[in-house]
Tab-separated table of C-alpha atoms in Angstrom:
chain	number	residue	atom	x	y	z
A	66	MET	CA	-2.013	-26.306	17.316
A	67	SER	CA	-1.742	-25.524	21.068
A	68	GLY	CA	-5.036	-24.520	22.717
A	69	ARG	CA	-3.744	-20.942	23.440
A	70	SER	CA	-3.171	-20.878	19.509
A	71	GLU	CA	-6.675	-21.746	18.483
A	72	THR	CA	-8.260	-19.871	21.153
A	73	ARG	CA	-6.455	-16.963	20.031
A	74	GLU	CA	-7.611	-17.728	16.360
A	75	ARG	CA	-11.183	-18.238	17.351
A	76	ILE	CA	-10.906	-14.817	19.127
A	77	VAL	CA	-9.577	-13.098	16.015
A	78	ASP	CA	-12.060	-14.687	13.691
A	79	ALA	CA	-15.192	-13.397	15.640
A	80	ALA	CA	-13.722	-10.011	16.150
A	81	ALA	CA	-13.198	-10.020	11.758
A	82	LEU	CA	-16.447	-10.892	11.559
A	83	LEU	CA	-17.941	-8.483	13.978
A	84	LEU	CA	-15.752	-5.877	12.164
A	85	ARG	CA	-16.825	-6.559	8.928
A	86	ASP	CA	-20.309	-6.276	9.555
A	87	HIS	CA	-20.910	-4.024	11.950
A	88	GLY	CA	-17.910	-2.102	12.382
A	89	THR	CA	-15.412	-1.128	15.087
A	90	SER	CA	-17.976	0.255	17.930
A	91	ALA	CA	-19.122	-3.732	17.584
A	92	VAL	CA	-16.068	-4.824	18.560
A	93	THR	CA	-16.427	-5.163	22.295
A	94	THR	CA	-14.992	-7.274	24.746
A	95	ARG	CA	-18.021	-8.953	25.806
A	96	ARG	CA	-19.671	-9.259	21.807
A	97	VAL	CA	-15.955	-10.938	20.920
A	98	ALA	CA	-16.303	-13.335	23.792
A	99	GLU	CA	-19.481	-14.563	23.188
A	100	ALA	CA	-19.125	-14.854	19.672
A	101	ALA	CA	-15.882	-16.613	19.988
A	102	GLY	CA	-17.124	-18.792	23.170
A	103	VAL	CA	-14.553	-17.709	25.586
A	104	GLN	CA	-14.308	-15.812	28.599
A	105	ALA	CA	-13.832	-12.050	28.511
A	106	PRO	CA	-10.470	-12.371	30.709
A	107	ALA	CA	-8.788	-14.299	27.874
A	108	ILE	CA	-9.192	-11.430	25.278
A	109	TYR	CA	-7.205	-9.448	27.974
A	110	ARG	CA	-4.572	-12.196	28.480
A	111	LEU	CA	-4.027	-12.610	24.768
A	112	PHE	CA	-4.487	-8.855	23.479
A	113	GLY	CA	-3.619	-6.653	26.282
A	114	ASP	CA	-6.901	-4.485	25.304
A	115	LYS	CA	-9.456	-3.718	22.639
A	116	ASP	CA	-6.759	-1.821	20.591
A	117	GLY	CA	-4.375	-5.059	20.997
A	118	LEU	CA	-7.337	-6.764	19.674
A	119	LEU	CA	-8.334	-4.920	16.747
A	120	ASP	CA	-4.756	-4.341	15.630
A	121	ALA	CA	-4.526	-8.476	15.539
A	122	VAL	CA	-7.848	-8.279	13.755
A	123	ALA	CA	-6.392	-5.706	11.097
A	124	GLU	CA	-2.947	-8.043	10.531
A	125	HIS	CA	-4.795	-10.952	10.129
A	126	VAL	CA	-7.519	-9.766	7.603
A	127	LEU	CA	-4.624	-7.706	5.288
A	128	ALA	CA	-2.033	-10.482	5.863
A	129	ASP	CA	-3.662	-12.732	3.040
A	130	PHE	CA	-4.327	-9.661	0.578
A	131	VAL	CA	-0.714	-8.731	1.085
A	132	ALA	CA	0.805	-12.087	0.555
A	133	GLN	CA	-1.694	-12.452	-2.845
A	134	LYS	CA	-0.184	-8.883	-4.102
A	135	ALA	CA	3.428	-9.777	-3.383
A	136	ALA	CA	2.999	-13.243	-5.184
A	137	VAL	CA	1.504	-10.881	-8.192
A	138	VAL	CA	4.454	-8.552	-8.070
A	139	GLU	CA	6.682	-11.197	-8.027
A	140	ALA	CA	5.322	-13.112	-10.962
A	141	ALA	CA	5.019	-10.274	-13.151
A	142	ALA	CA	8.544	-9.194	-12.673
A	143	ALA	CA	9.549	-12.857	-13.533
A	144	GLY	CA	7.222	-12.797	-16.574
A	145	ASP	CA	6.645	-10.197	-19.415
A	146	VAL	CA	3.643	-8.203	-17.445
A	147	ASP	CA	4.228	-4.355	-18.263
A	148	PRO	CA	5.121	-2.518	-15.095
A	149	LEU	CA	2.686	0.030	-15.799
A	150	GLU	CA	-0.074	-2.522	-16.178
A	151	ASP	CA	1.126	-4.149	-12.925
A	152	LEU	CA	0.799	-1.150	-10.730
A	153	ARG	CA	-2.729	-0.077	-12.474
A	154	ALA	CA	-3.850	-3.838	-11.399
A	155	GLY	CA	-2.354	-3.075	-7.832
A	156	TRP	CA	-4.704	0.219	-7.870
A	157	ARG	CA	-7.618	-1.318	-8.481
A	158	ALA	CA	-6.999	-3.859	-6.297
A	159	GLN	CA	-6.592	-1.784	-3.369
A	160	ILE	CA	-9.284	0.402	-4.160
A	161	GLU	CA	-11.767	-3.073	-4.235
A	162	PHE	CA	-10.041	-4.026	-0.911
A	163	GLY	CA	-10.906	-0.921	0.600
A	164	LEU	CA	-14.405	-0.681	-0.272
A	165	ALA	CA	-15.130	-4.301	0.640
A	166	HIS	CA	-13.997	-3.616	3.819
A	167	PRO	CA	-14.742	0.015	4.739
A	168	ALA	CA	-14.329	-0.768	8.842
A	169	LEU	CA	-10.749	-2.067	8.099
A	170	PHE	CA	-9.881	0.755	5.941
A	171	ARG	CA	-11.085	3.319	8.354
A	172	LEU	CA	-9.399	1.660	11.113
A	173	LEU	CA	-5.824	1.438	9.253
A	174	SER	CA	-6.496	5.345	8.315
A	175	ASP	CA	-5.314	6.295	11.567
A	176	PRO	CA	-1.596	7.157	11.052
A	177	GLU	CA	-0.547	6.203	14.694
A	178	ARG	CA	-2.148	2.329	13.758
A	179	GLY	CA	-0.729	2.076	10.395
A	180	LEU	CA	2.674	3.278	11.258
A	181	HIS	CA	3.167	0.568	13.441
A	182	SER	CA	1.420	-2.525	11.768
A	183	PRO	CA	3.886	-4.804	10.058
A	184	VAL	CA	1.388	-6.166	7.402
A	185	VAL	CA	0.806	-2.532	6.494
A	186	ARG	CA	4.965	-2.037	6.094
A	187	SER	CA	4.536	-5.052	4.002
A	188	GLY	CA	2.002	-4.059	1.646
A	189	LEU	CA	3.666	-0.703	1.258
A	190	GLU	CA	6.855	-2.459	0.277
A	191	VAL	CA	4.805	-4.309	-2.760
A	192	LEU	CA	3.907	-0.689	-3.837
A	193	GLU	CA	7.595	0.420	-3.841
A	194	ALA	CA	8.328	-2.711	-5.697
A	195	ARG	CA	5.508	-2.005	-8.001
A	196	VAL	CA	6.771	2.052	-8.644
A	197	HIS	CA	10.767	0.534	-8.661
A	198	ARG	CA	10.107	-1.594	-11.846
A	199	VAL	CA	8.470	1.587	-13.631
A	200	ALA	CA	11.336	3.334	-12.796
A	201	ALA	CA	13.894	1.272	-14.009
A	202	THR	CA	12.043	1.300	-17.451
A	203	GLY	CA	12.736	5.331	-17.317
A	204	ARG	CA	9.185	6.047	-17.554
A	205	LEU	CA	9.228	7.448	-14.127
A	206	ARG	CA	9.979	11.568	-13.935
A	207	VAL	CA	9.845	12.336	-10.023
A	208	SER	CA	11.766	10.366	-7.462
A	209	GLU	CA	10.348	6.678	-6.501
A	210	ARG	CA	9.266	8.104	-2.999
A	211	ARG	CA	7.734	10.934	-4.430
A	212	ALA	CA	5.693	8.480	-7.101
A	213	VAL	CA	4.767	6.036	-4.058
A	214	GLY	CA	3.516	8.937	-1.878
A	215	LEU	CA	1.339	10.326	-4.538
A	216	VAL	CA	-0.774	6.810	-5.167
A	217	GLN	CA	-0.738	6.329	-1.651
A	218	ALA	CA	-2.036	9.882	-0.815
A	219	ALA	CA	-4.663	9.301	-4.120
A	220	GLY	CA	-5.527	5.970	-2.942
A	221	THR	CA	-6.533	6.930	0.484
A	222	GLY	CA	-8.273	10.128	-0.675
A	223	VAL	CA	-10.649	8.304	-3.267
A	224	LEU	CA	-11.514	5.538	-0.715
A	225	THR	CA	-12.150	8.338	2.240
A	226	VAL	CA	-14.719	10.084	-0.435
A	227	LEU	CA	-16.272	6.902	-1.649
A	228	LEU	CA	-17.043	5.501	1.435
A	229	SER	CA	-18.176	8.629	2.957
A	230	THR	CA	-20.903	8.624	-0.191
A	231	PRO	CA	-24.230	6.918	-0.300
A	232	ALA	CA	-23.298	3.780	-2.371
A	233	GLU	CA	-25.955	4.944	-4.912
A	234	GLU	CA	-24.782	8.327	-5.544
A	235	ARG	CA	-21.167	7.382	-5.811
A	236	ASP	CA	-18.895	8.751	-8.699
A	237	GLU	CA	-17.772	5.191	-10.440
A	238	GLY	CA	-15.152	6.866	-12.319
A	239	LEU	CA	-13.608	8.586	-9.600
A	240	ALA	CA	-11.001	6.081	-8.665
A	241	GLU	CA	-9.727	5.635	-12.196
A	242	ALA	CA	-10.010	9.916	-12.824
A	243	ALA	CA	-7.866	10.296	-9.822
A	244	TYR	CA	-5.174	7.286	-11.088
A	245	GLU	CA	-4.733	9.264	-14.185
A	246	ALA	CA	-4.291	12.464	-12.636
A	247	VAL	CA	-1.338	10.581	-10.317
A	248	LEU	CA	-0.062	9.088	-13.691
A	249	ARG	CA	0.247	12.632	-15.513
A	250	GLU	CA	2.132	13.567	-12.601
A	251	VAL	CA	4.882	10.974	-12.153
A	252	LEU	CA	5.537	9.453	-15.853
A	253	THR	CA	7.346	11.309	-18.820
A	254	ASP	CA	4.697	10.496	-20.507
A	255	PRO	CA	1.763	7.469	-20.008
A	256	GLU	CA	1.682	7.052	-24.166
A	257	GLN	CA	5.203	7.680	-24.600
A	258	PRO	CA	7.206	4.875	-22.595
A	259	THR	CA	10.460	5.981	-23.346
A	260	VAL	CA	13.526	7.691	-21.853
A	261	SER	CA	13.535	10.753	-24.681
A	262	ALA	CA	9.933	11.582	-23.961
A	263	ARG	CA	9.094	14.836	-21.953
A	264	GLY	CA	11.043	14.763	-18.755
A	265	GLY	CA	13.698	12.539	-20.128
A	266	THR	CA	16.407	14.419	-17.938
A	267	ALA	CA	14.536	13.155	-14.728
A	268	ALA	CA	13.666	10.088	-16.417
A	269	ALA	CA	16.876	8.775	-16.891
A	270	ALA	CA	18.005	10.129	-13.358
A	271	VAL	CA	15.550	8.098	-12.202
A	272	ALA	CA	16.264	5.194	-13.990
A	273	LEU	CA	19.783	5.319	-13.620
A	274	ARG	CA	18.975	5.562	-9.580
A	275	ALA	CA	16.927	2.323	-9.674
A	276	VAL	CA	19.810	0.165	-10.534
A	277	ALA	CA	22.716	2.152	-9.132
A	278	PRO	CA	22.906	-0.169	-6.072
A	279	ARG	CA	23.136	-3.031	-8.228
A	280	LEU	CA	26.023	-1.684	-10.470
A	281	ASP	CA	29.096	-3.902	-9.474
A	282	ALA	CA	31.405	-1.837	-11.571
A	283	LEU	CA	31.398	0.369	-8.662
A	284	SER	CA	32.532	-0.082	-5.008
A	285	PRO	CA	29.571	0.470	-2.290
A	286	ALA	CA	30.805	3.989	-1.805
A	287	GLU	CA	30.971	4.966	-4.963
A	288	GLN	CA	27.355	3.446	-5.647
A	289	ARG	CA	26.188	5.561	-2.537
A	290	LEU	CA	27.640	8.665	-4.167
A	291	LEU	CA	25.903	8.184	-7.413
A	292	SER	CA	22.804	7.714	-5.589
A	293	GLU	CA	23.295	10.841	-4.054
A	294	TRP	CA	23.988	12.842	-6.921
A	295	LEU	CA	21.190	11.008	-8.762
A	296	ASP	CA	18.530	12.249	-5.870
A	297	ARG	CA	20.115	15.310	-6.198
A	298	ILE	CA	18.960	15.757	-9.831
A	299	VAL	CA	15.542	14.592	-9.509
A	300	ASP	CA	14.801	16.390	-6.586
A	301	ASP	CA	16.156	19.786	-7.675
A	302	PRO	CA	12.910	21.637	-7.794
A	303	ALA	CA	15.004	24.413	-10.068
A	304	ARG	CA	15.547	21.968	-12.965
A	305	GLY	CA	14.161	22.458	-16.095
A	306	PRO	CA	12.397	19.551	-18.589
A	307	GLY	CA	14.655	17.172	-19.991
């Protein structure tokens, strides 16, 4: 490892510890420099400013977590793990991570910061992969995009409420209750994983939409046209139950 890379790593590690133990306000140039054993100008040279340093810390802390999630999803897809069980496991892991890293969660709750974070994008792709697997089974009655958005919104809301409540007063069942509410909104029926259940027309359309890009019997143009038609069926607010 080069001297520059080693210095950068020391600074990020020091800042991550300060963020974890004392929150964003503790991540000052002076305190980070002291903890990392470097001069303050080194931080400016490597990261530009405090925001640049915080971005680097967020990427550093989240990278391992996202990589672990991606590995779990890949293993679940290759094995015989039920997509709904995999999605629930991902939800629980996300809630646990947010509660264990409150300062990082608050940092990335800033839409502007999260929007430009490569590792946040990678984490979203993991969620999208999980939802896609559910869609392909015929159990999703809303579009994949809507399902991903609902899971994201519910997770952010739950963590915001829990982290703003004293630990001893938190509702321990809130996260699971919120997740069940999301399932009721996006699934045909949590207890009946079949296309013929309530909302079957939409579920069938979502399932076909999930595999449309892989239908080799169709040309790329035909695949795009089919996907457009299916999106119209799923997104049509006037459609009745299947």
